[in-house]
Protein backbone atom coordinates (compact mmCIF):
# COMPACT_ATOMS: atom_id res chain seq x y z
CA MET A 1 159.76 106.27 90.53
CA THR A 2 161.44 105.80 93.89
CA GLN A 3 160.18 102.79 96.30
CA SER A 4 161.28 100.81 98.97
CA THR A 5 160.50 97.27 98.88
CA THR A 6 159.12 94.82 101.22
CA LYS A 7 161.04 92.05 100.47
CA PRO A 8 164.93 92.18 101.06
CA ASN A 9 167.30 90.99 98.58
CA ARG A 10 170.48 89.01 99.62
CA LEU A 11 172.06 91.67 101.61
CA ILE A 12 169.69 91.29 104.45
CA HIS A 13 172.16 88.13 105.23
CA GLU A 14 175.25 90.35 105.73
CA LYS A 15 176.67 91.79 108.70
CA SER A 16 178.30 95.43 107.47
CA PRO A 17 175.79 98.32 107.94
CA TYR A 18 176.75 99.70 104.78
CA LEU A 19 175.20 96.31 102.97
CA LEU A 20 172.34 96.26 105.12
CA GLN A 21 171.43 100.24 104.22
CA HIS A 22 170.87 98.43 100.63
CA ALA A 23 168.81 95.15 101.75
CA TYR A 24 165.81 96.59 100.93
CA ASN A 25 166.44 98.32 97.02
CA PRO A 26 164.61 96.75 94.53
CA VAL A 27 168.24 96.03 93.08
CA ASN A 28 169.28 92.29 92.67
CA TRP A 29 172.63 92.79 95.09
CA PHE A 30 175.14 90.72 95.50
CA ALA A 31 178.04 90.48 98.09
CA TRP A 32 181.51 90.39 96.88
CA GLY A 33 181.85 86.65 95.58
CA GLU A 34 181.70 83.43 93.83
CA GLU A 35 178.28 83.36 93.15
CA ALA A 36 178.39 87.13 91.56
CA PHE A 37 181.21 86.10 89.79
CA GLN A 38 179.60 82.84 88.26
CA THR A 39 176.47 84.57 87.70
CA ALA A 40 177.97 87.08 85.44
CA LYS A 41 179.33 84.72 83.39
CA LYS A 42 176.38 82.30 83.19
CA GLU A 43 174.20 85.70 82.01
CA ASN A 44 176.81 86.86 79.82
CA LYS A 45 176.82 90.21 81.86
CA PRO A 46 179.47 92.89 82.82
CA ILE A 47 179.93 93.41 86.60
CA LEU A 48 178.92 96.37 88.24
CA LEU A 49 181.13 97.15 91.62
CA SER A 50 179.67 99.66 93.97
CA ILE A 51 182.13 100.70 97.20
CA GLY A 52 181.01 102.96 99.83
CA TYR A 53 180.79 103.11 103.52
CA SER A 54 177.56 103.63 105.63
CA THR A 55 178.23 107.23 106.74
CA CYS A 56 178.89 108.39 103.44
CA HIS A 57 176.58 111.29 102.81
CA TRP A 58 177.02 110.90 98.72
CA CYS A 59 176.51 107.07 99.10
CA HIS A 60 173.22 108.06 100.58
CA VAL A 61 172.19 110.22 97.99
CA MET A 62 172.99 107.72 95.14
CA GLU A 63 171.21 105.04 96.77
CA GLU A 64 167.99 106.96 97.40
CA GLU A 65 168.15 108.76 93.57
CA CYS A 66 169.28 105.12 91.93
CA PHE A 67 169.22 102.48 93.89
CA SER A 68 165.75 102.76 95.29
CA ASN A 69 164.23 103.92 91.85
CA LEU A 70 162.42 101.03 90.47
CA GLU A 71 162.77 101.61 87.13
CA ILE A 72 166.76 102.29 87.38
CA ALA A 73 166.85 98.92 89.13
CA GLU A 74 165.21 97.13 86.50
CA MET A 75 167.75 98.33 84.07
CA MET A 76 170.73 97.23 86.79
CA THR A 77 168.77 93.67 86.41
CA ASN A 78 168.69 93.68 82.93
CA THR A 79 172.18 95.14 82.01
CA VAL A 80 174.79 93.83 84.86
CA VAL A 81 175.48 91.77 87.74
CA ALA A 82 175.43 94.37 90.74
CA ILE A 83 178.02 93.70 93.74
CA LYS A 84 177.86 95.79 97.10
CA VAL A 85 181.22 96.08 98.94
CA ASP A 86 181.88 98.09 102.22
CA ARG A 87 185.18 99.95 101.79
CA GLU A 88 185.95 99.91 105.71
CA GLU A 89 185.61 95.97 105.43
CA ARG A 90 187.49 95.42 102.50
CA PRO A 91 189.93 98.01 102.08
CA ASP A 92 191.93 95.74 99.59
CA ILE A 93 189.23 95.55 96.97
CA ASP A 94 188.78 99.58 97.62
CA HIS A 95 192.40 100.31 97.18
CA ILE A 96 192.62 98.40 94.09
CA TYR A 97 189.93 99.75 92.22
CA MET A 98 189.97 103.32 93.65
CA LYS A 99 193.46 103.06 91.91
CA ALA A 100 191.89 102.45 88.52
CA VAL A 101 189.01 104.71 88.73
CA THR A 102 191.77 107.62 89.63
CA ALA A 103 194.00 106.35 86.84
CA MET A 104 190.78 106.46 84.49
CA THR A 105 189.09 109.89 85.31
CA GLY A 106 192.23 111.64 87.48
CA SER A 107 189.73 111.97 90.67
CA GLY A 108 188.15 109.02 92.78
CA GLY A 109 185.98 109.12 95.89
CA TRP A 110 182.45 107.67 97.24
CA PRO A 111 180.27 106.03 96.06
CA LEU A 112 182.86 104.34 93.89
CA ASN A 113 181.19 102.53 90.83
CA VAL A 114 183.23 100.51 88.49
CA PHE A 115 182.32 98.20 85.79
CA LEU A 116 184.29 95.11 85.70
CA THR A 117 185.10 92.04 82.99
CA HIS A 118 184.24 88.59 83.92
CA ASP A 119 188.28 88.15 85.21
CA LEU A 120 187.79 91.30 87.59
CA LYS A 121 189.30 93.72 85.10
CA PRO A 122 188.09 97.22 85.48
CA PHE A 123 187.41 99.31 82.04
CA TYR A 124 185.15 102.07 83.27
CA GLY A 125 184.30 103.92 86.27
CA GLY A 126 183.27 106.82 88.45
CA THR A 127 181.93 108.03 91.47
CA TYR A 128 178.34 109.55 92.12
CA PHE A 129 176.25 109.35 89.38
CA PRO A 130 173.14 111.29 89.49
CA PRO A 131 169.60 109.50 88.14
CA GLU A 132 169.23 111.74 84.77
CA ASN A 133 172.15 113.63 82.78
CA LYS A 134 172.85 116.99 84.81
CA TRP A 135 175.81 119.13 85.74
CA GLY A 136 177.51 118.24 82.79
CA ARG A 137 177.60 114.38 84.14
CA PRO A 138 176.23 111.63 82.39
CA GLY A 139 173.28 109.96 84.41
CA PHE A 140 173.27 106.28 85.78
CA PRO A 141 170.76 105.07 83.50
CA ALA A 142 172.63 106.48 80.24
CA VAL A 143 175.92 104.79 81.71
CA LEU A 144 174.12 101.90 81.91
CA GLN A 145 172.77 101.45 78.65
CA MET A 146 176.24 102.97 77.00
CA ILE A 147 178.07 99.70 78.85
CA TYR A 148 176.01 97.21 78.03
CA GLY A 149 175.90 98.28 74.43
CA LYS A 150 179.47 98.00 74.15
CA TRP A 151 179.62 94.93 76.27
CA LEU A 152 177.06 93.60 73.62
CA ASN A 153 179.00 95.08 70.51
CA GLU A 154 182.64 95.90 71.41
CA ARG A 155 183.34 93.39 73.47
CA GLU A 156 187.27 93.02 72.38
CA LYS A 157 187.69 96.79 72.93
CA ILE A 158 186.35 96.29 76.29
CA VAL A 159 188.97 93.51 77.24
CA ALA A 160 191.80 95.48 75.58
CA SER A 161 191.00 98.59 77.68
CA SER A 162 190.96 96.41 80.93
CA GLU A 163 194.12 94.88 79.85
CA GLY A 164 195.60 98.08 79.37
CA ILE A 165 194.61 99.72 82.76
CA ALA A 166 195.54 96.38 84.47
CA LYS A 167 199.00 96.54 83.23
CA TYR A 168 199.22 100.50 84.01
CA LEU A 169 198.45 99.77 87.87
CA GLU A 170 201.03 96.79 87.83
CA GLU A 171 203.64 99.55 86.41
CA GLU A 172 202.33 102.21 88.94
CA LEU A 173 203.07 99.79 91.82
CA ALA A 174 206.52 98.73 90.51
CA LYS A 175 207.29 102.46 90.62
CA SER A 176 205.96 103.15 93.98
CA ALA A 177 208.95 100.89 95.57
CA VAL A 178 211.28 103.44 96.36
CA SER A 179 214.84 102.41 98.23
CA GLY A 180 217.44 104.03 99.56
CA PRO A 181 218.74 105.43 103.32
CA LEU A 182 216.42 107.34 105.35
CA ASN A 183 218.63 110.26 106.07
CA GLY A 184 218.47 113.86 107.39
CA THR A 185 218.28 115.15 103.67
CA MET A 186 214.91 113.32 103.20
CA LEU A 187 213.79 114.92 106.38
CA GLU A 188 214.81 118.25 105.09
CA LYS A 189 212.75 117.75 102.00
CA THR A 190 209.75 116.52 103.87
CA TYR A 191 209.74 119.68 106.03
CA ASP A 192 210.24 122.21 102.81
CA GLU A 193 207.42 120.21 101.29
CA LEU A 194 205.05 120.76 103.95
CA LEU A 195 206.37 124.56 104.32
CA ALA A 196 205.45 125.29 100.79
CA ARG A 197 202.41 123.95 101.13
CA PHE A 198 201.25 125.74 104.51
CA ASP A 199 198.47 128.08 104.86
CA PRO A 200 199.97 130.95 107.33
CA ASP A 201 196.83 132.21 107.69
CA GLN A 202 194.09 129.33 109.02
CA GLY A 203 197.00 126.81 109.47
CA GLY A 204 196.95 123.49 107.60
CA PHE A 205 198.29 122.18 104.30
CA GLY A 206 197.29 122.95 100.84
CA ALA A 207 193.80 124.39 99.42
CA ALA A 208 190.03 123.33 100.65
CA PRO A 209 188.94 120.90 101.33
CA LYS A 210 191.04 120.64 104.15
CA PHE A 211 191.52 116.99 105.89
CA PRO A 212 192.82 117.06 109.55
CA GLN A 213 196.49 115.64 108.67
CA SER A 214 197.62 114.69 111.96
CA HIS A 215 200.44 112.35 111.21
CA MET A 216 202.04 115.89 109.38
CA ASN A 217 201.71 117.53 112.89
CA SER A 218 203.90 114.52 114.64
CA PHE A 219 206.35 114.77 111.78
CA LEU A 220 206.84 118.36 112.60
CA LEU A 221 207.00 118.02 116.11
CA ARG A 222 209.74 115.73 115.97
CA TYR A 223 211.52 117.92 113.43
CA TRP A 224 211.43 120.76 115.76
CA LYS A 225 213.00 118.65 118.37
CA ARG A 226 215.45 117.67 116.27
CA THR A 227 216.54 120.99 114.61
CA ASN A 228 215.34 123.43 116.68
CA GLN A 229 213.54 124.94 113.63
CA SER A 230 210.62 127.47 115.25
CA GLU A 231 208.53 127.54 111.97
CA ALA A 232 207.95 123.62 112.37
CA LEU A 233 206.41 124.39 115.62
CA HIS A 234 204.48 127.24 114.50
CA MET A 235 203.15 125.31 111.76
CA VAL A 236 201.73 122.61 114.30
CA GLU A 237 200.41 124.74 116.70
CA ARG A 238 198.56 127.33 114.11
CA THR A 239 197.06 124.43 112.61
CA LEU A 240 195.88 122.63 115.62
CA GLN A 241 194.47 126.26 116.85
CA GLN A 242 192.50 127.14 114.09
CA MET A 243 191.08 123.68 113.60
CA ALA A 244 189.94 124.19 117.67
CA LEU A 245 188.12 127.14 116.70
CA GLY A 246 186.55 126.12 113.64
CA GLY A 247 183.44 124.36 112.85
CA ILE A 248 185.35 121.13 112.02
CA HIS A 249 185.52 120.74 115.85
CA ASP A 250 182.44 119.66 117.74
CA GLN A 251 182.12 122.91 119.95
CA LEU A 252 179.61 121.00 122.34
CA GLY A 253 180.16 117.38 122.40
CA GLY A 254 184.08 116.85 121.58
CA GLY A 255 185.67 115.39 118.59
CA PHE A 256 186.49 116.38 115.06
CA HIS A 257 184.29 116.11 111.87
CA ARG A 258 185.74 114.25 108.96
CA TYR A 259 187.24 117.44 106.63
CA SER A 260 186.54 121.14 106.41
CA THR A 261 184.95 122.02 102.87
CA ASP A 262 186.44 125.70 102.90
CA ALA A 263 190.20 126.59 103.98
CA ASP A 264 188.98 127.93 107.51
CA TRP A 265 188.18 124.73 109.04
CA PHE A 266 184.87 126.33 109.38
CA LEU A 267 182.01 124.32 107.27
CA PRO A 268 182.87 120.75 107.79
CA HIS A 269 181.67 117.35 106.19
CA PHE A 270 179.97 116.69 109.19
CA GLU A 271 180.15 112.67 109.28
CA LYS A 272 182.73 111.67 112.52
CA MET A 273 185.30 108.71 112.17
CA LEU A 274 186.93 106.82 114.72
CA TYR A 275 190.34 106.53 113.16
CA ASP A 276 190.24 110.73 112.97
CA GLN A 277 189.66 111.11 116.54
CA ALA A 278 192.60 108.76 117.25
CA ILE A 279 195.22 110.51 115.31
CA LEU A 280 193.89 113.97 116.49
CA ALA A 281 193.82 113.15 120.18
CA ARG A 282 197.28 112.12 119.83
CA SER A 283 198.29 115.40 117.92
CA TYR A 284 196.69 117.53 120.67
CA VAL A 285 198.44 115.30 123.37
CA GLU A 286 201.96 115.94 121.81
CA ALA A 287 201.31 119.72 121.44
CA TYR A 288 200.33 119.36 124.97
CA GLN A 289 203.61 117.82 125.94
CA THR A 290 205.62 120.05 123.57
CA THR A 291 204.24 123.19 124.83
CA GLY A 292 202.57 122.60 128.30
CA LYS A 293 199.59 124.93 126.96
CA PRO A 294 196.45 123.56 129.06
CA GLU A 295 194.32 124.22 125.81
CA TYR A 296 195.61 121.24 124.03
CA ALA A 297 194.85 118.77 127.01
CA ARG A 298 191.37 120.12 127.02
CA ILE A 299 190.65 119.46 123.29
CA ALA A 300 192.58 115.99 123.53
CA SER A 301 190.53 115.48 126.49
CA GLY A 302 187.12 116.11 124.71
CA ILE A 303 188.18 113.85 121.88
CA PHE A 304 188.64 111.02 124.29
CA ASP A 305 185.28 111.83 126.38
CA TYR A 306 183.56 111.96 122.68
CA VAL A 307 184.93 108.54 122.12
CA LEU A 308 183.98 106.93 125.33
CA ARG A 309 180.59 108.29 125.26
CA ASP A 310 179.22 108.11 121.86
CA LEU A 311 181.41 105.39 120.13
CA THR A 312 181.99 102.98 122.77
CA ASP A 313 180.70 99.32 122.84
CA GLU A 314 179.40 98.14 126.15
CA GLY A 315 182.08 95.44 125.67
CA GLY A 316 184.59 97.98 125.84
CA ALA A 317 185.81 98.25 121.89
CA PHE A 318 184.90 101.15 119.91
CA TYR A 319 182.46 101.78 116.96
CA SER A 320 183.50 103.00 113.41
CA ALA A 321 181.87 106.16 112.62
CA GLU A 322 179.00 108.56 113.06
CA ASP A 323 176.78 109.68 110.05
CA ALA A 324 176.83 113.55 108.69
CA ASP A 325 173.07 112.87 108.03
CA SER A 326 169.64 113.05 110.51
CA TYR A 327 166.24 114.25 110.71
CA PRO A 328 166.11 117.82 111.43
CA PRO A 329 164.67 118.48 115.07
CA GLU A 330 161.61 120.67 113.89
CA GLN A 331 160.84 117.94 110.83
CA GLU A 332 157.65 116.70 111.97
CA ALA A 333 157.11 113.59 109.74
CA LYS A 334 160.92 112.69 109.56
CA THR A 335 160.98 111.81 106.04
CA LYS A 336 164.10 113.16 104.87
CA LYS A 337 167.65 113.48 106.35
CA MET A 338 170.09 116.49 106.01
CA GLU A 339 173.71 116.94 106.47
CA GLY A 340 174.48 118.82 109.41
CA ALA A 341 171.15 119.02 111.08
CA PHE A 342 172.22 117.39 114.34
CA TYR A 343 174.71 120.06 114.79
CA VAL A 344 173.52 123.25 113.61
CA TRP A 345 171.71 126.01 115.17
CA SER A 346 168.92 128.75 114.77
CA ALA A 347 169.51 132.09 116.76
CA GLN A 348 165.81 131.75 117.89
CA GLU A 349 166.81 128.24 119.87
CA LEU A 350 169.56 130.22 121.59
CA GLU A 351 167.36 132.72 122.94
CA LEU A 352 164.88 130.09 123.70
CA LEU A 353 167.21 127.61 125.55
CA LEU A 354 169.44 130.51 127.09
CA GLY A 355 167.52 133.57 127.54
CA VAL A 356 167.88 136.99 125.58
CA GLU A 357 171.14 138.04 127.36
CA ASN A 358 172.84 134.73 127.79
CA ALA A 359 172.38 133.98 124.06
CA ARG A 360 173.85 137.41 122.74
CA ILE A 361 177.05 136.61 124.98
CA THR A 362 177.19 133.19 123.73
CA SER A 363 176.20 134.01 120.23
CA GLU A 364 178.82 136.31 119.95
CA PHE A 365 181.33 133.84 121.11
CA TYR A 366 180.17 131.10 118.42
CA GLY A 367 179.48 133.46 115.78
CA VAL A 368 175.79 132.91 115.65
CA ASN A 369 173.61 135.50 113.51
CA PRO A 370 169.85 135.86 113.50
CA ASP A 371 169.83 134.94 109.70
CA GLY A 372 172.28 132.07 110.10
CA ASN A 373 176.26 131.95 109.18
CA VAL A 374 176.18 129.25 106.75
CA ALA A 375 173.84 129.98 103.91
CA GLN A 376 171.91 132.88 102.25
CA ASP A 377 170.24 130.65 99.68
CA PRO A 378 166.62 130.47 100.92
CA HIS A 379 166.56 127.39 99.25
CA ASP A 380 169.65 125.95 100.81
CA GLU A 381 169.00 123.25 103.53
CA PHE A 382 171.10 125.54 105.83
CA HIS A 383 169.36 128.68 105.45
CA GLY A 384 168.39 130.42 108.52
CA LYS A 385 171.17 127.76 110.52
CA ASN A 386 174.47 128.17 112.28
CA ILE A 387 177.57 126.47 112.81
CA LEU A 388 179.30 126.84 116.34
CA ALA A 389 182.39 128.02 115.72
CA VAL A 390 184.63 130.50 117.72
CA SER A 391 184.23 133.78 116.35
CA SER A 392 185.40 136.38 119.44
CA THR A 393 187.35 136.47 122.54
CA VAL A 394 186.01 136.21 126.11
CA GLU A 395 187.83 139.51 126.79
CA ILE A 396 186.51 141.46 123.90
CA ILE A 397 183.02 140.42 124.94
CA ALA A 398 183.58 141.03 128.21
CA LYS A 399 184.20 144.43 127.55
CA ARG A 400 181.74 145.30 125.06
CA HIS A 401 178.98 144.06 127.78
CA SER A 402 181.07 145.58 130.79
CA LYS A 403 181.45 141.93 132.44
CA SER A 404 184.49 140.29 134.06
CA SER A 405 186.09 137.95 131.86
CA GLU A 406 184.89 135.20 134.65
CA GLU A 407 181.47 136.14 134.10
CA VAL A 408 181.81 135.56 130.30
CA ILE A 409 183.11 132.42 131.02
CA LYS A 410 180.66 131.12 133.23
CA ILE A 411 177.86 132.32 130.96
CA ILE A 412 179.61 130.46 127.86
CA GLU A 413 180.18 127.02 130.00
CA GLN A 414 176.82 127.04 130.74
CA GLY A 415 175.45 127.97 127.19
CA LYS A 416 177.26 124.89 126.11
CA GLU A 417 175.83 122.51 129.07
CA LYS A 418 172.46 123.70 128.07
CA LEU A 419 172.95 123.37 124.06
CA PHE A 420 174.56 119.95 124.53
CA ALA A 421 171.45 118.72 126.52
CA ALA A 422 168.76 120.04 123.93
CA ARG A 423 171.12 118.36 121.18
CA THR A 424 170.71 115.19 122.86
CA LYS A 425 166.90 115.18 122.34
CA ARG A 426 167.62 115.58 118.58
CA PRO A 427 167.42 112.62 115.98
CA ARG A 428 170.75 111.29 116.29
CA PRO A 429 173.12 110.39 113.00
CA HIS A 430 173.28 106.98 112.15
CA LEU A 431 175.85 105.45 113.95
CA ASP A 432 177.93 102.57 112.05
CA ASP A 433 178.62 100.08 114.98
CA LYS A 434 180.63 97.58 113.29
CA ILE A 435 184.40 97.44 115.37
CA LEU A 436 187.33 97.52 113.12
CA LEU A 437 190.56 95.93 114.70
CA ASP A 438 192.96 98.38 112.89
CA TRP A 439 191.01 101.58 113.73
CA ASN A 440 190.64 100.38 117.28
CA GLY A 441 194.45 99.83 117.78
CA LEU A 442 194.62 103.26 116.86
CA MET A 443 192.24 104.57 119.65
CA ILE A 444 193.89 102.20 122.18
CA ALA A 445 197.33 103.65 121.16
CA SER A 446 196.12 107.20 121.71
CA LEU A 447 194.56 106.43 124.97
CA ALA A 448 197.10 104.71 126.39
CA TYR A 449 199.47 107.29 125.58
CA GLY A 450 196.90 110.25 126.65
CA SER A 451 196.48 108.33 130.21
CA ARG A 452 200.25 109.16 130.68
CA ALA A 453 200.50 112.55 129.45
CA LEU A 454 197.25 113.73 131.11
CA GLY A 455 197.32 111.61 134.09
CA SER A 456 194.19 109.66 133.44
CA VAL A 457 193.47 106.48 134.84
CA ARG A 458 190.15 106.30 133.11
CA TYR A 459 191.58 106.38 129.74
CA LYS A 460 194.18 103.60 130.59
CA GLU A 461 191.28 101.47 132.00
CA ALA A 462 189.29 102.00 128.93
CA ALA A 463 192.27 100.84 126.49
CA GLN A 464 192.74 98.07 128.46
CA LYS A 465 189.10 96.85 128.26
CA ALA A 466 189.16 97.59 124.72
CA ALA A 467 192.35 95.43 124.03
CA ASP A 468 191.14 92.69 126.13
CA PHE A 469 188.08 92.62 124.38
CA LEU A 470 189.64 92.53 120.81
CA LEU A 471 191.95 89.95 121.93
CA GLU A 472 189.42 87.43 123.05
CA LYS A 473 187.10 88.12 120.40
CA MET A 474 189.21 88.98 117.22
CA LYS A 475 192.50 86.94 117.83
CA CYS A 476 192.27 83.29 116.47
CA LYS A 477 193.88 80.37 117.99
CA ASP A 478 196.13 80.14 115.48
CA GLY A 479 197.69 83.41 116.32
CA ARG A 480 195.89 85.24 113.01
CA LEU A 481 193.55 88.19 113.44
CA VAL A 482 190.22 88.82 112.18
CA HIS A 483 189.25 92.29 110.49
CA ARG A 484 185.78 93.08 111.38
CA PHE A 485 183.24 92.34 114.60
CA ARG A 486 179.69 92.89 114.55
CA ASP A 487 176.57 91.60 115.58
CA LEU A 488 178.34 88.61 117.32
CA ASP A 489 180.52 87.84 114.15
CA ALA A 490 183.93 87.90 113.60
CA SER A 491 185.27 87.78 110.38
CA ILE A 492 187.23 88.88 107.41
CA PRO A 493 191.12 87.86 107.41
CA GLY A 494 192.82 90.49 109.23
CA PHE A 495 194.92 92.92 106.67
CA LEU A 496 198.49 94.13 107.57
CA GLU A 497 197.02 97.30 109.28
CA ASP A 498 195.32 94.96 111.48
CA TYR A 499 198.42 93.67 113.05
CA ALA A 500 200.57 96.71 112.60
CA PHE A 501 198.05 99.03 114.45
CA PHE A 502 196.82 96.72 117.01
CA SER A 503 200.37 95.74 117.71
CA TYR A 504 201.36 99.33 118.09
CA GLY A 505 198.18 100.05 120.36
CA LEU A 506 199.27 97.11 122.47
CA LEU A 507 202.84 98.60 122.85
CA GLU A 508 201.49 102.03 124.23
CA LEU A 509 199.09 100.24 126.60
CA TYR A 510 202.11 98.04 127.89
CA GLU A 511 203.86 101.49 128.84
CA ALA A 512 200.92 103.04 130.37
CA SER A 513 200.31 99.79 132.40
CA PHE A 514 203.47 97.79 132.41
CA ASN A 515 200.93 94.89 132.18
CA VAL A 516 203.61 92.33 130.42
CA LYS A 517 200.81 90.46 128.76
CA TYR A 518 200.16 93.36 126.34
CA LEU A 519 203.86 93.33 125.59
CA LYS A 520 203.65 89.84 124.99
CA GLU A 521 200.67 89.98 122.79
CA ALA A 522 202.47 92.81 120.32
CA GLN A 523 205.40 90.54 120.17
CA SER A 524 203.47 87.58 118.78
CA LEU A 525 201.17 89.91 116.45
CA ILE A 526 204.54 91.52 114.85
CA TYR A 527 205.76 87.67 114.68
CA LYS A 528 202.86 86.71 113.06
CA MET A 529 202.69 89.66 110.77
CA HIS A 530 206.10 89.53 109.37
CA GLU A 531 205.17 85.48 108.76
CA LEU A 532 202.30 86.65 106.79
CA PHE A 533 202.98 89.99 105.09
CA TRP A 534 206.87 90.46 104.67
CA ASP A 535 208.22 90.36 101.17
CA GLU A 536 211.30 88.27 101.22
CA GLU A 537 212.48 89.34 97.41
CA ARG A 538 211.79 93.29 97.60
CA GLY A 539 211.84 94.25 101.24
CA GLY A 540 208.89 95.51 103.16
CA PHE A 541 205.57 94.13 103.61
CA TYR A 542 202.64 93.25 101.47
């Protein structure tokens, strides 16, 4: 039985969009903190720690199936003390318990659901749990009953298990500290490993699902410059070209989705994250600088323009993400969101918007089929729908239709404009409008870097406006940073990444503007980072 309550739970007082999404669950949620920890001890219940983020598709699914279910919510109240955490607000908490669940189960992901003892040590966990036993996975009610039974009857075993997991994690952390010189041998080894994992057909590294791994591209470009190894440059170009052609690239609005579910960069997981845009934009700008090919500059500009259009706060800083899910435009009652609904098209929609002849050419270019190019199962939510991905060349289409290349390009560009205009009228995906300092630092760095390489004053000014906002709102008088700003509230002490990425952005901005203010601010943050996070005993940063 699923029902939204009219009376909110205590999460209504939080700032996190993710926690607020659960504020009307019938679950007795707590935020992370002493109130929850003391309640667990007082009521003698294990802790359920549930971690996710507001644009996470499977987090939405579990919220709808389990956390909005009155019977399951009552069972949760009777068996556990339930805590909700936004992984983007508290990456420190997420990092610890993700390692624990990965160690216990061999895999991880979100939503992350972990059961803890009263001293916050994990003893059981997983990711998505269905509302009933299916797909060979235990249902969430069965898990709750099992955990509570063992908590009452086998507490010593649970405590011993939690101690063992904690010890394992400590040992793994000690192993991860690697010492030794950074030399040419290490660079060669890294190159050889990337070459072994490279997909020569579609680019990228490894099998599906494929994530944009832009740091690898940056490494390979520098390795090519250092060694003149042509294969290093080829790997970068093949990857960036195939990604740009695929459905992972928003062909109408610019920017990239989070990852591709297949090896061909065609079928994406549709959420859009700020940090992906920042790092990918840098990759395409660097490829443009390396090769001089204007297509890379065009794609980088498309990413920047998307961020400035759709992910920018009026104060100048950048929002965190857009969801994968939205209401289908043809759904009158707006009752159920679907993944990718904002981005997919039917062939009939193209004909209606573009006219038969122009729709035919645009459809050939983007691989649009009358029956859809995604799913053949009539029960699949994508049935009859198309993801726009470049599937042919202008030259082939021009020859087939006895037109010049210029005519075909004009038809395609006009088609893009009309489709984009029509898409703006659709129900938009949820926007996670919290401002994270580390991700903003990455975006500022890429905009500043891009402004120099692409000769764009607009990108430099956007980076300056964002940096000025963050320095005013998220830097304390004592020089410390805060991690998150939302709804006029700046809170959560800054993490190492906040200091590192924001100072990186300020340094790039100084190089773009020669405003010494940004150089001085970067210097002060680096000093503060050293003061707060440097490990005197082993070196490196906490």
